[in-house]
C-alpha atoms as a PDB file:
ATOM      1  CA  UNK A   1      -0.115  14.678  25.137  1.00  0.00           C
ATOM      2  CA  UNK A   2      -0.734  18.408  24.817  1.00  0.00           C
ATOM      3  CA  UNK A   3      -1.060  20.083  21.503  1.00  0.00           C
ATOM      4  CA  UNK A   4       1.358  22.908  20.756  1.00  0.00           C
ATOM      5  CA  UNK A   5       0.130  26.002  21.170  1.00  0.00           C
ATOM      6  CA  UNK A   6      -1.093  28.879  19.676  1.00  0.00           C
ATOM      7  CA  UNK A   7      -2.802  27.417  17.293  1.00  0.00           C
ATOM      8  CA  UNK A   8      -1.546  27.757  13.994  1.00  0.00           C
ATOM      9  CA  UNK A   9      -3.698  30.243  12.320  1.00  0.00           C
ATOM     10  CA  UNK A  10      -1.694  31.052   9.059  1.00  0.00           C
ATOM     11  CA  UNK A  11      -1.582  29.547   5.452  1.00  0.00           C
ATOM     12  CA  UNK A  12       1.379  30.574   4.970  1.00  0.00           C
ATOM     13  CA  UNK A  13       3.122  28.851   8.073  1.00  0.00           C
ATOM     14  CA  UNK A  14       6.183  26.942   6.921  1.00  0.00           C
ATOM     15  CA  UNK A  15       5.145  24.008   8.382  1.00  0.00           C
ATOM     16  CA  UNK A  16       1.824  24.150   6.455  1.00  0.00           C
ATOM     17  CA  UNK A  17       3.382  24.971   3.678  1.00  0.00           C
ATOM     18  CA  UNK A  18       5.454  21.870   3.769  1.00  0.00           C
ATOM     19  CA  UNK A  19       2.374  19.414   4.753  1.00  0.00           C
ATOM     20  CA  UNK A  20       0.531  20.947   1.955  1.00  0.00           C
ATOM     21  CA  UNK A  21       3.289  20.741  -0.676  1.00  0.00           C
ATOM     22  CA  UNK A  22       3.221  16.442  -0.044  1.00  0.00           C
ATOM     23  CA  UNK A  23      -0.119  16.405  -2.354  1.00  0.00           C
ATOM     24  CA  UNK A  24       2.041  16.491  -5.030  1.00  0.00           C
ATOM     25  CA  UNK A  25       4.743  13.364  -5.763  1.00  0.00           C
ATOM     26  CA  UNK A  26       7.747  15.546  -6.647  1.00  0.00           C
ATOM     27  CA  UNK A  27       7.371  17.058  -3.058  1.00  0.00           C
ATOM     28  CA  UNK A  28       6.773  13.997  -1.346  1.00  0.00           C
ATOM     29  CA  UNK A  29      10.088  12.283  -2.858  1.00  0.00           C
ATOM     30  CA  UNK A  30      11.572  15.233  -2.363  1.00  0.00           C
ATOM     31  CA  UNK A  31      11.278  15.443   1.903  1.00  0.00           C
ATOM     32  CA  UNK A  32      10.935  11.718   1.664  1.00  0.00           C
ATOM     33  CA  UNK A  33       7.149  12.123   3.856  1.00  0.00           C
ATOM     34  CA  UNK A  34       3.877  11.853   2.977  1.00  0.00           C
ATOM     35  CA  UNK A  35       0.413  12.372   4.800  1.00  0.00           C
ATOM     36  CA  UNK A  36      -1.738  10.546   6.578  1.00  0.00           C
ATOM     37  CA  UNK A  37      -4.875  11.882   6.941  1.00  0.00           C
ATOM     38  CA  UNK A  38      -8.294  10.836   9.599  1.00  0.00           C
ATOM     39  CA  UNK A  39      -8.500   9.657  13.128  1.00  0.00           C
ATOM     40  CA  UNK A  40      -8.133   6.261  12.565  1.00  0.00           C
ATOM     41  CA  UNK A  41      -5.764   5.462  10.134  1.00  0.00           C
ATOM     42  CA  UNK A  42      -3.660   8.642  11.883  1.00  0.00           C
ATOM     43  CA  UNK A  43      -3.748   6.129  14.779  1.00  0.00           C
ATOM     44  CA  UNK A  44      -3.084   2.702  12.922  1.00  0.00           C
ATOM     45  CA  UNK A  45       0.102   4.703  11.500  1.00  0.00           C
ATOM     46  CA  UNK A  46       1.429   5.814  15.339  1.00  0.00           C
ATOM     47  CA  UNK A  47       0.606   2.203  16.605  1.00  0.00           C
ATOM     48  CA  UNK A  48       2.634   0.922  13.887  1.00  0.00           C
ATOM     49  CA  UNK A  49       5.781   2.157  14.709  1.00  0.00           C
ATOM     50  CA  UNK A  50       6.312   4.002  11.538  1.00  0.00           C
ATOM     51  CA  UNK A  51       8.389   7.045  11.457  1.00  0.00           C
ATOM     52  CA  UNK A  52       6.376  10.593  12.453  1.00  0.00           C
ATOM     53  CA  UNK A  53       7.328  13.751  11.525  1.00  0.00           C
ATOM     54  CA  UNK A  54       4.537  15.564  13.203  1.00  0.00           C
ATOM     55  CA  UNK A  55       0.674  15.222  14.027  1.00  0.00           C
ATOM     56  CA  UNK A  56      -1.724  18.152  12.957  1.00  0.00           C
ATOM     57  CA  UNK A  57      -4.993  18.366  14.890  1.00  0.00           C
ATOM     58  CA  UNK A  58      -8.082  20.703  13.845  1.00  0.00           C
ATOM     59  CA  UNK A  59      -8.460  23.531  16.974  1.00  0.00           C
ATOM     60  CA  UNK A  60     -11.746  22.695  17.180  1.00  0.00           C
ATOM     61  CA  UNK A  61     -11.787  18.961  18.227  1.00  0.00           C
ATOM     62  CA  UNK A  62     -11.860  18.023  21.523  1.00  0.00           C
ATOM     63  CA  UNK A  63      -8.817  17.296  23.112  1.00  0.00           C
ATOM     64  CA  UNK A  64      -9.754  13.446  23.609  1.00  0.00           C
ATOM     65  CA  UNK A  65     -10.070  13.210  20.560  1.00  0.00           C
ATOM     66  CA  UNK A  66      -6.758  14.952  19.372  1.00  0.00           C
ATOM     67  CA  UNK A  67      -4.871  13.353  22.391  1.00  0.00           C
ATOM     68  CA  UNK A  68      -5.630   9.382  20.843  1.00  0.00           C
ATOM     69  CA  UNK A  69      -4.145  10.660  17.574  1.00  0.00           C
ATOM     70  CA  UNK A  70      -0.376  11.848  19.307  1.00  0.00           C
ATOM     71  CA  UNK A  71       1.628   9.897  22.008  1.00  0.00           C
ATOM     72  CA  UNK A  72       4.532   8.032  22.378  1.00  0.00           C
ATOM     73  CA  UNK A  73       7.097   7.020  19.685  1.00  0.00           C
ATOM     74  CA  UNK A  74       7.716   3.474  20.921  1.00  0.00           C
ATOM     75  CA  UNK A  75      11.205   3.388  19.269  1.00  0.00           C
ATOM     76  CA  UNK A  76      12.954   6.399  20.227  1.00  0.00           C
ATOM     77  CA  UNK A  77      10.581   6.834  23.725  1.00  0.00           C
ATOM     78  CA  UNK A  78      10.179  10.527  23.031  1.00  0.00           C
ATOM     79  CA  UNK A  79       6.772  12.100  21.886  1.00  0.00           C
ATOM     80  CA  UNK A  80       5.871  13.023  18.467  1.00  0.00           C
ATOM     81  CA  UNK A  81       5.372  17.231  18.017  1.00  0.00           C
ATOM     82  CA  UNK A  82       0.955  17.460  17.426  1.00  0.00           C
ATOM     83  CA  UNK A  83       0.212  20.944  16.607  1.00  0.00           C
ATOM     84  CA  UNK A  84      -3.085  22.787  16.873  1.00  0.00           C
ATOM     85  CA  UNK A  85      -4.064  24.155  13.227  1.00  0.00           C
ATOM     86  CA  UNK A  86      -7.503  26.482  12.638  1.00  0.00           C
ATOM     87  CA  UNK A  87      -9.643  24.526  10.452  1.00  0.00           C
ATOM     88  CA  UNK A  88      -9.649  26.374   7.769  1.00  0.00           C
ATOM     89  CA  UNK A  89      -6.031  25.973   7.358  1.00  0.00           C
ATOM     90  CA  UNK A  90      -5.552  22.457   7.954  1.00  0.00           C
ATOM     91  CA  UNK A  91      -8.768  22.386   4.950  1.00  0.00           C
ATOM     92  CA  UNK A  92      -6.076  23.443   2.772  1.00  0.00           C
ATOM     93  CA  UNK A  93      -4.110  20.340   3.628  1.00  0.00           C
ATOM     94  CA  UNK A  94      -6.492  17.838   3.217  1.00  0.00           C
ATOM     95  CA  UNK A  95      -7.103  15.690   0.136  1.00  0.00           C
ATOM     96  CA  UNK A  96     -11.070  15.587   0.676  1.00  0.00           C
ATOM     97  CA  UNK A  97     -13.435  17.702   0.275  1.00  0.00           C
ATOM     98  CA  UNK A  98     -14.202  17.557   4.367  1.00  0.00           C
ATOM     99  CA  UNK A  99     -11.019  17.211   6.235  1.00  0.00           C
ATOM    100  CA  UNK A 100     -11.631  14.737   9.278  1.00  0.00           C
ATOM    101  CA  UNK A 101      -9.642  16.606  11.903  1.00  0.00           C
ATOM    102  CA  UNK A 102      -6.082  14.916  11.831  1.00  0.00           C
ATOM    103  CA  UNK A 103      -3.461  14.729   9.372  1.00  0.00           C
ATOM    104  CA  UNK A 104      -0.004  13.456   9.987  1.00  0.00           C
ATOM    105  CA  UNK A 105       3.390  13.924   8.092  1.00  0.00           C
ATOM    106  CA  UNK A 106       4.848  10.026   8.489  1.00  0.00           C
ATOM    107  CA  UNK A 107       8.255   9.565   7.413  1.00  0.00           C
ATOM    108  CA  UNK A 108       8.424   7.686   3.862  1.00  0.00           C
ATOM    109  CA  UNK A 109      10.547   4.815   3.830  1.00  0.00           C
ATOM    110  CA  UNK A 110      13.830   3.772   1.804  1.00  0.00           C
ATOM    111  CA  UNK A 111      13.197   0.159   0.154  1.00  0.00           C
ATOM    112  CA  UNK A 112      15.543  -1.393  -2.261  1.00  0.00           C
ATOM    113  CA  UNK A 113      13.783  -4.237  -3.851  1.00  0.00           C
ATOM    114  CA  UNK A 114      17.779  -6.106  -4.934  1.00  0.00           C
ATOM    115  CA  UNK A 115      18.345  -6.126  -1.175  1.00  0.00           C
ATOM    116  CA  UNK A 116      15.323  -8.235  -0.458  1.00  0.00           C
ATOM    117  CA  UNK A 117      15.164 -11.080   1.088  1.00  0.00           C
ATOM    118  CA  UNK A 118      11.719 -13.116   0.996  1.00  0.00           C
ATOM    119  CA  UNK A 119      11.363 -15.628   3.476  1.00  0.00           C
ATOM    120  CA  UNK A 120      11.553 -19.489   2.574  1.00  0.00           C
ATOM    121  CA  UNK A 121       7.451 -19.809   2.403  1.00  0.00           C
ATOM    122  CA  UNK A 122       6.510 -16.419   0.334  1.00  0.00           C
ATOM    123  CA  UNK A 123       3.156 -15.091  -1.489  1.00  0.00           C
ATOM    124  CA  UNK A 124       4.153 -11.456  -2.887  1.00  0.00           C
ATOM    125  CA  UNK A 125       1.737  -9.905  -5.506  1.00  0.00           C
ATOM    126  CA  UNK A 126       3.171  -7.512  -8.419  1.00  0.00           C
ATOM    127  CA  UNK A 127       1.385  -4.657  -9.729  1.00  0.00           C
ATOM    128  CA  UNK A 128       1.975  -4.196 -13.606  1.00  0.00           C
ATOM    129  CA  UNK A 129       0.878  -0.637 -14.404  1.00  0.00           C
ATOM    130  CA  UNK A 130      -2.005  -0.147 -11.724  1.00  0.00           C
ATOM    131  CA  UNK A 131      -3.063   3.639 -12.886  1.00  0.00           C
ATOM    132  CA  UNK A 132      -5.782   4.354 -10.238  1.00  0.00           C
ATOM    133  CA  UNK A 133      -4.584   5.031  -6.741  1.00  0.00           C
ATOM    134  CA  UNK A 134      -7.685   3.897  -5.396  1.00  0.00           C
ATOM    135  CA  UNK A 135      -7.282   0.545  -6.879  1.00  0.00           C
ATOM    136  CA  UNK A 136      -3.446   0.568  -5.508  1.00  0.00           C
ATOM    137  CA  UNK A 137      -4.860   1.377  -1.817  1.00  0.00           C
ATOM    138  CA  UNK A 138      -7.307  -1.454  -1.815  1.00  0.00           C
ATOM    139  CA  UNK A 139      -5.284  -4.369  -3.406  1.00  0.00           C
ATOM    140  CA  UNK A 140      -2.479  -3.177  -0.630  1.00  0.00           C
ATOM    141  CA  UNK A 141      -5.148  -3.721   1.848  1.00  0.00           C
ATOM    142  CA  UNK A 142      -6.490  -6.959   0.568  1.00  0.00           C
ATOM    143  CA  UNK A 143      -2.861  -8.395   0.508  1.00  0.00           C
ATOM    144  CA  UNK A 144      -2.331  -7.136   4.201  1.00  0.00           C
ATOM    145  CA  UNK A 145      -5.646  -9.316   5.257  1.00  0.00           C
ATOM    146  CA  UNK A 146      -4.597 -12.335   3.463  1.00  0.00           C
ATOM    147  CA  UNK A 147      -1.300 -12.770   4.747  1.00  0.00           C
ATOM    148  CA  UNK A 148       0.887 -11.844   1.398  1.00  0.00           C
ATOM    149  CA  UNK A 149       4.656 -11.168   2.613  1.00  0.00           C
ATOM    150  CA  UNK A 150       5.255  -8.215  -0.231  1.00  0.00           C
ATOM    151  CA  UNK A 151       3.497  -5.920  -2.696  1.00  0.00           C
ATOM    152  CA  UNK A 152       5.829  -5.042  -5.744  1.00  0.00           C
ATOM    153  CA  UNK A 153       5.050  -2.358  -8.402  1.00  0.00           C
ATOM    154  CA  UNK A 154       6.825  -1.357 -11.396  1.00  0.00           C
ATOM    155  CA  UNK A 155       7.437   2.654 -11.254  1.00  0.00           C
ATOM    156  CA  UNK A 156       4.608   3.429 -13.897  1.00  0.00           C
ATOM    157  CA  UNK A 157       2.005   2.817 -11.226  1.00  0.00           C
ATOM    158  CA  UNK A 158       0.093   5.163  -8.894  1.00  0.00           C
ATOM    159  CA  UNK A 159       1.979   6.300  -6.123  1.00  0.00           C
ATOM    160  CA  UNK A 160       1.472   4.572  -2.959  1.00  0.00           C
ATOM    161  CA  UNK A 161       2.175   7.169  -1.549  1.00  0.00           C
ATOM    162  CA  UNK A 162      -0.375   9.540  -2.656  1.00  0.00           C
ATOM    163  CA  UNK A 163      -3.415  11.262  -0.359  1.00  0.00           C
ATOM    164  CA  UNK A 164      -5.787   9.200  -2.122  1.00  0.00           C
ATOM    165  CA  UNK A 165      -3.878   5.895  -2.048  1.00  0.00           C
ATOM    166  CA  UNK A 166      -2.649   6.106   1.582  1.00  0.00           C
ATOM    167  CA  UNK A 167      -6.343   6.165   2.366  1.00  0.00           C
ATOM    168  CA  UNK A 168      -8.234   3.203   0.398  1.00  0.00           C
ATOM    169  CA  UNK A 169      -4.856   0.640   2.563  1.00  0.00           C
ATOM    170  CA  UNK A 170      -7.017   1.717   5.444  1.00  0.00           C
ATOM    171  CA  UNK A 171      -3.630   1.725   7.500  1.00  0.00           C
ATOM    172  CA  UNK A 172      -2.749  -1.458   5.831  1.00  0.00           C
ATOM    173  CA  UNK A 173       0.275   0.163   4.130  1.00  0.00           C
ATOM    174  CA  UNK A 174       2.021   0.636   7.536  1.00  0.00           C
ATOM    175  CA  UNK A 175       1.911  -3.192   7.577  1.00  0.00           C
ATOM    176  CA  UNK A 176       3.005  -4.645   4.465  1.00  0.00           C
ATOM    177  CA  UNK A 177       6.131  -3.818   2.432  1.00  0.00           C
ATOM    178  CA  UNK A 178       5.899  -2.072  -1.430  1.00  0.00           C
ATOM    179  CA  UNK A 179       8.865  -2.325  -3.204  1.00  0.00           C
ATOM    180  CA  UNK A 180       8.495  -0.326  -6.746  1.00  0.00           C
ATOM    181  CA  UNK A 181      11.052  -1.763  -9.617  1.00  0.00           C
ATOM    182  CA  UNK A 182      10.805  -2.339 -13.064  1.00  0.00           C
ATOM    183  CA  UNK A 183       8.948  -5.194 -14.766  1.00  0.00           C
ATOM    184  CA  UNK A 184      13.267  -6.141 -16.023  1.00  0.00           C
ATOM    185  CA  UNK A 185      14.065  -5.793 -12.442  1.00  0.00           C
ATOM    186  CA  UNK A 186      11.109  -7.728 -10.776  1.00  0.00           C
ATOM    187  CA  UNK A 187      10.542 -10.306 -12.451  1.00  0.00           C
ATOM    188  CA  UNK A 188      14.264 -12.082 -12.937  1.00  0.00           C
ATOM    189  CA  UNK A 189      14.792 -11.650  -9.431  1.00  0.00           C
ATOM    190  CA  UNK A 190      11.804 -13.624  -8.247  1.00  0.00           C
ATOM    191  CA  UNK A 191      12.706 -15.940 -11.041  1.00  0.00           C
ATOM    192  CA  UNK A 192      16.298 -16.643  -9.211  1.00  0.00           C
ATOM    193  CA  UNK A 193      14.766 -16.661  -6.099  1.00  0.00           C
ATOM    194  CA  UNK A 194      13.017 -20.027  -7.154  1.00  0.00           C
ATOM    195  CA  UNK A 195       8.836 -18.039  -7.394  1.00  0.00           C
ATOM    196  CA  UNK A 196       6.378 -19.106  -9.272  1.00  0.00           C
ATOM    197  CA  UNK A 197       5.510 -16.322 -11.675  1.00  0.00           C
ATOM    198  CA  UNK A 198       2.058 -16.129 -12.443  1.00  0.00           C
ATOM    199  CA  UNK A 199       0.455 -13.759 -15.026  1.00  0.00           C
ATOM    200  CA  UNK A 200      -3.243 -12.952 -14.614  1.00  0.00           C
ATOM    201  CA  UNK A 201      -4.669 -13.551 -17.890  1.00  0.00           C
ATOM    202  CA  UNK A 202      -8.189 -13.319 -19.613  1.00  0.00           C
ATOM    203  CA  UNK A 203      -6.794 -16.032 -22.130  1.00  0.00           C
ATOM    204  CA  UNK A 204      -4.952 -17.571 -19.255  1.00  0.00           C
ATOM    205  CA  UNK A 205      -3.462 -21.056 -19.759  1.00  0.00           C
ATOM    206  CA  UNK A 206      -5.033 -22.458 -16.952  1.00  0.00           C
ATOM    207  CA  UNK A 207      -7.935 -21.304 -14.518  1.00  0.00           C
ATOM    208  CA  UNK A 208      -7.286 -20.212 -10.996  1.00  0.00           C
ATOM    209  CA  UNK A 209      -9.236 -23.351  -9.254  1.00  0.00           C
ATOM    210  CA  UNK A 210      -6.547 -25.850 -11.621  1.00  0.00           C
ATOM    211  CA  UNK A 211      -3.628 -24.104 -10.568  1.00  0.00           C
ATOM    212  CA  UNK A 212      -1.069 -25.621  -8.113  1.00  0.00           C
ATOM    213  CA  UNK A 213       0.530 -23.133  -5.914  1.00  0.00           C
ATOM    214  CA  UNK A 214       4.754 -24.292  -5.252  1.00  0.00           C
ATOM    215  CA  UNK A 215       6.559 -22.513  -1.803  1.00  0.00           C
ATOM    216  CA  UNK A 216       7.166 -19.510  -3.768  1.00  0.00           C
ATOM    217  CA  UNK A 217       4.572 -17.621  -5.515  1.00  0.00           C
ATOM    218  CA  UNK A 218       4.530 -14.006  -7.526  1.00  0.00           C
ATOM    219  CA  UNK A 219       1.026 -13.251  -8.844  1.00  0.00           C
ATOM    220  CA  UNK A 220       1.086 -10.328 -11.344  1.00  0.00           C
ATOM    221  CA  UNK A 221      -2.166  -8.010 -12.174  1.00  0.00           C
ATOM    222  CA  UNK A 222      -1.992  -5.505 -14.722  1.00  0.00           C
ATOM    223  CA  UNK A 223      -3.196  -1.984 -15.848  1.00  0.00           C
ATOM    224  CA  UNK A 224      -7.320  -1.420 -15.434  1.00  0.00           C
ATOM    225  CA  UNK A 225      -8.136  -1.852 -19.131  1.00  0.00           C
ATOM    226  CA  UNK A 226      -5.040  -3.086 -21.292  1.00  0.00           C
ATOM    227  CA  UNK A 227      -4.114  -5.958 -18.329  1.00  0.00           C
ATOM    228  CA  UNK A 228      -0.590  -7.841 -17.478  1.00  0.00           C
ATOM    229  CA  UNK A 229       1.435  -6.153 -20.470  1.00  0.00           C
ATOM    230  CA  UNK A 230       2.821  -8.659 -23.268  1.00  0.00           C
ATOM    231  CA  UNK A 231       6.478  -8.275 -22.354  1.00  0.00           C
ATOM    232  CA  UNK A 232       5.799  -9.067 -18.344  1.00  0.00           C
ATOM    233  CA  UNK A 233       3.829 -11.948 -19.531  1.00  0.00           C
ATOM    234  CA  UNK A 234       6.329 -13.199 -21.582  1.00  0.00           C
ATOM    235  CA  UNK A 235       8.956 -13.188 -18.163  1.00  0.00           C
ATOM    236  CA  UNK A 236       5.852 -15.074 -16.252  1.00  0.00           C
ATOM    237  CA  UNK A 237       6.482 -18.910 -16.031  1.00  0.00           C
ATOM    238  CA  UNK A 238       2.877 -19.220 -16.142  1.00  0.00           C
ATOM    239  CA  UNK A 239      -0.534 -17.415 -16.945  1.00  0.00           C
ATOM    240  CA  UNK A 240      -3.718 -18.069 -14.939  1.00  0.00           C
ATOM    241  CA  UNK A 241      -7.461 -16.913 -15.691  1.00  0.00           C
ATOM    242  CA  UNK A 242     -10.409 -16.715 -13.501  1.00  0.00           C
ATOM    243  CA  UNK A 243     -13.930 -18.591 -15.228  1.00  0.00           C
ATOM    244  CA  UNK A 244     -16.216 -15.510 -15.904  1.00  0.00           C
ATOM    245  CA  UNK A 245     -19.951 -15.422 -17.006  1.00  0.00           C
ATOM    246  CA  UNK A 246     -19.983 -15.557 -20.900  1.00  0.00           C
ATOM    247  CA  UNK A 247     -21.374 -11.854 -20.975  1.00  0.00           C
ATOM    248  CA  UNK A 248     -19.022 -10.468 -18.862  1.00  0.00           C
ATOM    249  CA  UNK A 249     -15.994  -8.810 -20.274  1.00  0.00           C
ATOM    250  CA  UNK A 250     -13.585  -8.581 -17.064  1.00  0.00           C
ATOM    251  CA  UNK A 251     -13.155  -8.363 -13.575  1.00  0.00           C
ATOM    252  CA  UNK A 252     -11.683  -5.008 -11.494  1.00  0.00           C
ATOM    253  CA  UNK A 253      -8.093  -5.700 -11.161  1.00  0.00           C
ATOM    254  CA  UNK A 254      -9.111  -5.565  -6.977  1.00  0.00           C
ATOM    255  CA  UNK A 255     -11.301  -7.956  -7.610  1.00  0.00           C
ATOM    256  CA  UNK A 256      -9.216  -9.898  -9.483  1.00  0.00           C
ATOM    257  CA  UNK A 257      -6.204  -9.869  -7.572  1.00  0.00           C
ATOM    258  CA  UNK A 258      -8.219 -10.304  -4.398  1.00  0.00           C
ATOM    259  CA  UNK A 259      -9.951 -13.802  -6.025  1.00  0.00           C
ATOM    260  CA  UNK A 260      -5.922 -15.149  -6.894  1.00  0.00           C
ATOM    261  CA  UNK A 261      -4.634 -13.675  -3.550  1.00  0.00           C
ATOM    262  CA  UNK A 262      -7.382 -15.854  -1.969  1.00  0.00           C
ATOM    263  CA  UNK A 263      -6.943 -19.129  -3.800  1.00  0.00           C
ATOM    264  CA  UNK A 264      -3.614 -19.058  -3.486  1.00  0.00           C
ATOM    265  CA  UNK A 265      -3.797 -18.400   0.428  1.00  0.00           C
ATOM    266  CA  UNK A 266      -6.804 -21.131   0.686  1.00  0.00           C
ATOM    267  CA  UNK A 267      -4.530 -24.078  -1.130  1.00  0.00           C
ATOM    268  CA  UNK A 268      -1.724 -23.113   1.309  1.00  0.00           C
ATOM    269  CA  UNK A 269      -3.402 -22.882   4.234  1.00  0.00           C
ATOM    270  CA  UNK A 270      -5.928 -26.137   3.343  1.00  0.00           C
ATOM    271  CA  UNK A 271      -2.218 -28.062   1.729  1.00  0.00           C
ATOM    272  CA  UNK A 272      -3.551 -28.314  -1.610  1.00  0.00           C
ATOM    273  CA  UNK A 273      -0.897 -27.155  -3.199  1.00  0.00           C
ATOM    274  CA  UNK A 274       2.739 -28.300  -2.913  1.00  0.00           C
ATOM    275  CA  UNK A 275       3.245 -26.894   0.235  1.00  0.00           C
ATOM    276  CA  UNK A 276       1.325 -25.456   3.645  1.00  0.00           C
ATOM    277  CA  UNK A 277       2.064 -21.644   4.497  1.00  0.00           C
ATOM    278  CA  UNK A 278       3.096 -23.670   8.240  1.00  0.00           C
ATOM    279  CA  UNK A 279       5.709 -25.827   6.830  1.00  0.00           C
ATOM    280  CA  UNK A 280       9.351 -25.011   7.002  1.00  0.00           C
END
């Protein structure tokens, strides 16, 4: 599709303003958006069906190139406004030190964790804490590649929504579902909904290659240094650790989760555990 023209050659445009203001949280709760920033995650977002305010493309770039980044909304069949910005304005925008030509405003979604309903077979992973956006991003993506169902986080994480965040899913959080509620709220509901809650652990009761995973799992990760906290352990059914080299301290929590993500997946998808991700 055709950019808008003129180009947009003003910082103080409102609808750079706007764009720009979504760096910061209270902004982006605020309009309910958030950005999406580089070519290909800009076009993992569009193909995803996720809501689009707007696409902003550098005035520079060739118009292939800005074209694959805009077209049509498949769910209301009309075509998503794409703006051409100078690059020194979209710059101002951008969340890197080199902007990469594209940034979108997508639409941030309304989730209420009570109203979930997790289907019969479920592997969900909850984040206890995580501080660093980047690790947020890339345990989101590892979840999306191994087939978990949810990603819940209690509100004293990083924002999923964040610049930084947004871009370590790799276009992975247009895929899965984040729910953020409590540690109170979390936990007791995945308790009633018959999942195995299991605490990551560095004095875990058992290790991750003894544990036997039932048709409803929860795995919980904690905060980068302090871990799982004492009072979301204590709602955990279980705790599980991971066998470490004597000299080594701990694991990244991405690594971490990514090592119980997998195990869990591998039983279910080999039947070792009590049930096959297949069966109904």
């Amino acid at each position: 599709m055709e950019l808008q023209r003129p180009v947009i050659v003003s910082r103080q445009n409102a609808l750079i303003k706007k764009a720009r203001s979504l760096r910061q949280k209270k902004f982006r709760e605020r309009h309910r958006a958030f950005l999406v920033e580089g070519p290909r995650t800009v076009v993992e977002l569009l193909r995803s069906g996720w809501g689009v305010s707007c696409v902003l493309c550098d005035s520079m770039e060739t118009a292939e190139k800005s074209n694959s980044c805009t077209g049509w909304d498949a769910s209301s069949r009309t075509l998503r406004p794409a703006y051409s910005v100078r690059s020194d304005v979209l710059a101002t925008i951008s969340d890197v030190a080199t902007h990469q030509g594209v940034i979108a405003v997508a639409d941030m979604p309304v989730r209420d964790f009570s109203q979930w309903c997790p289907p019969r077979n479920s592997l969900v992973l909850v984040l206890d804490g995580i501080q660093d956006p980047g690790n947020f991003g890339t345990i989101v993506r590892t979840a999306h590649a191994l087939g978990m169902d949810a990603v819940l986080a209690t509100p004293d994480s990083a924002d999923c929504y964040s610049p930084k965040c947004v871009r370590a899913t790799a276009g992975s959080l247009f895929h899965i579902p984040v729910f953020v509620a409590p540690a109170m709220e979390l936990l007791p509901k995945l308790t009633r909904e018959a999942f195995q809650t299991v605490a990551a652990s560095v004095e875990g009761a058992r290790s991750v290659t003894d544990m036997h995973w039932q048709r409803r799992v929860a795995i919980i990760v904690g905060h980068e240094t302090e871990g799982v906290r004492p009072g979301t352990i204590s709602l955990a059914a279980e705790t599980v650790r991971i066998p470490m080299s004597e000299s080594a301290e701990s694991l990244n929590v991405g690594a971490a989760a990514a090592v119980l993500m997998w195990e869990a997946v591998r039983q279910w998808d080999t039947g070792m555990g009590h049930i096959s991700r297949s069966a109904e």
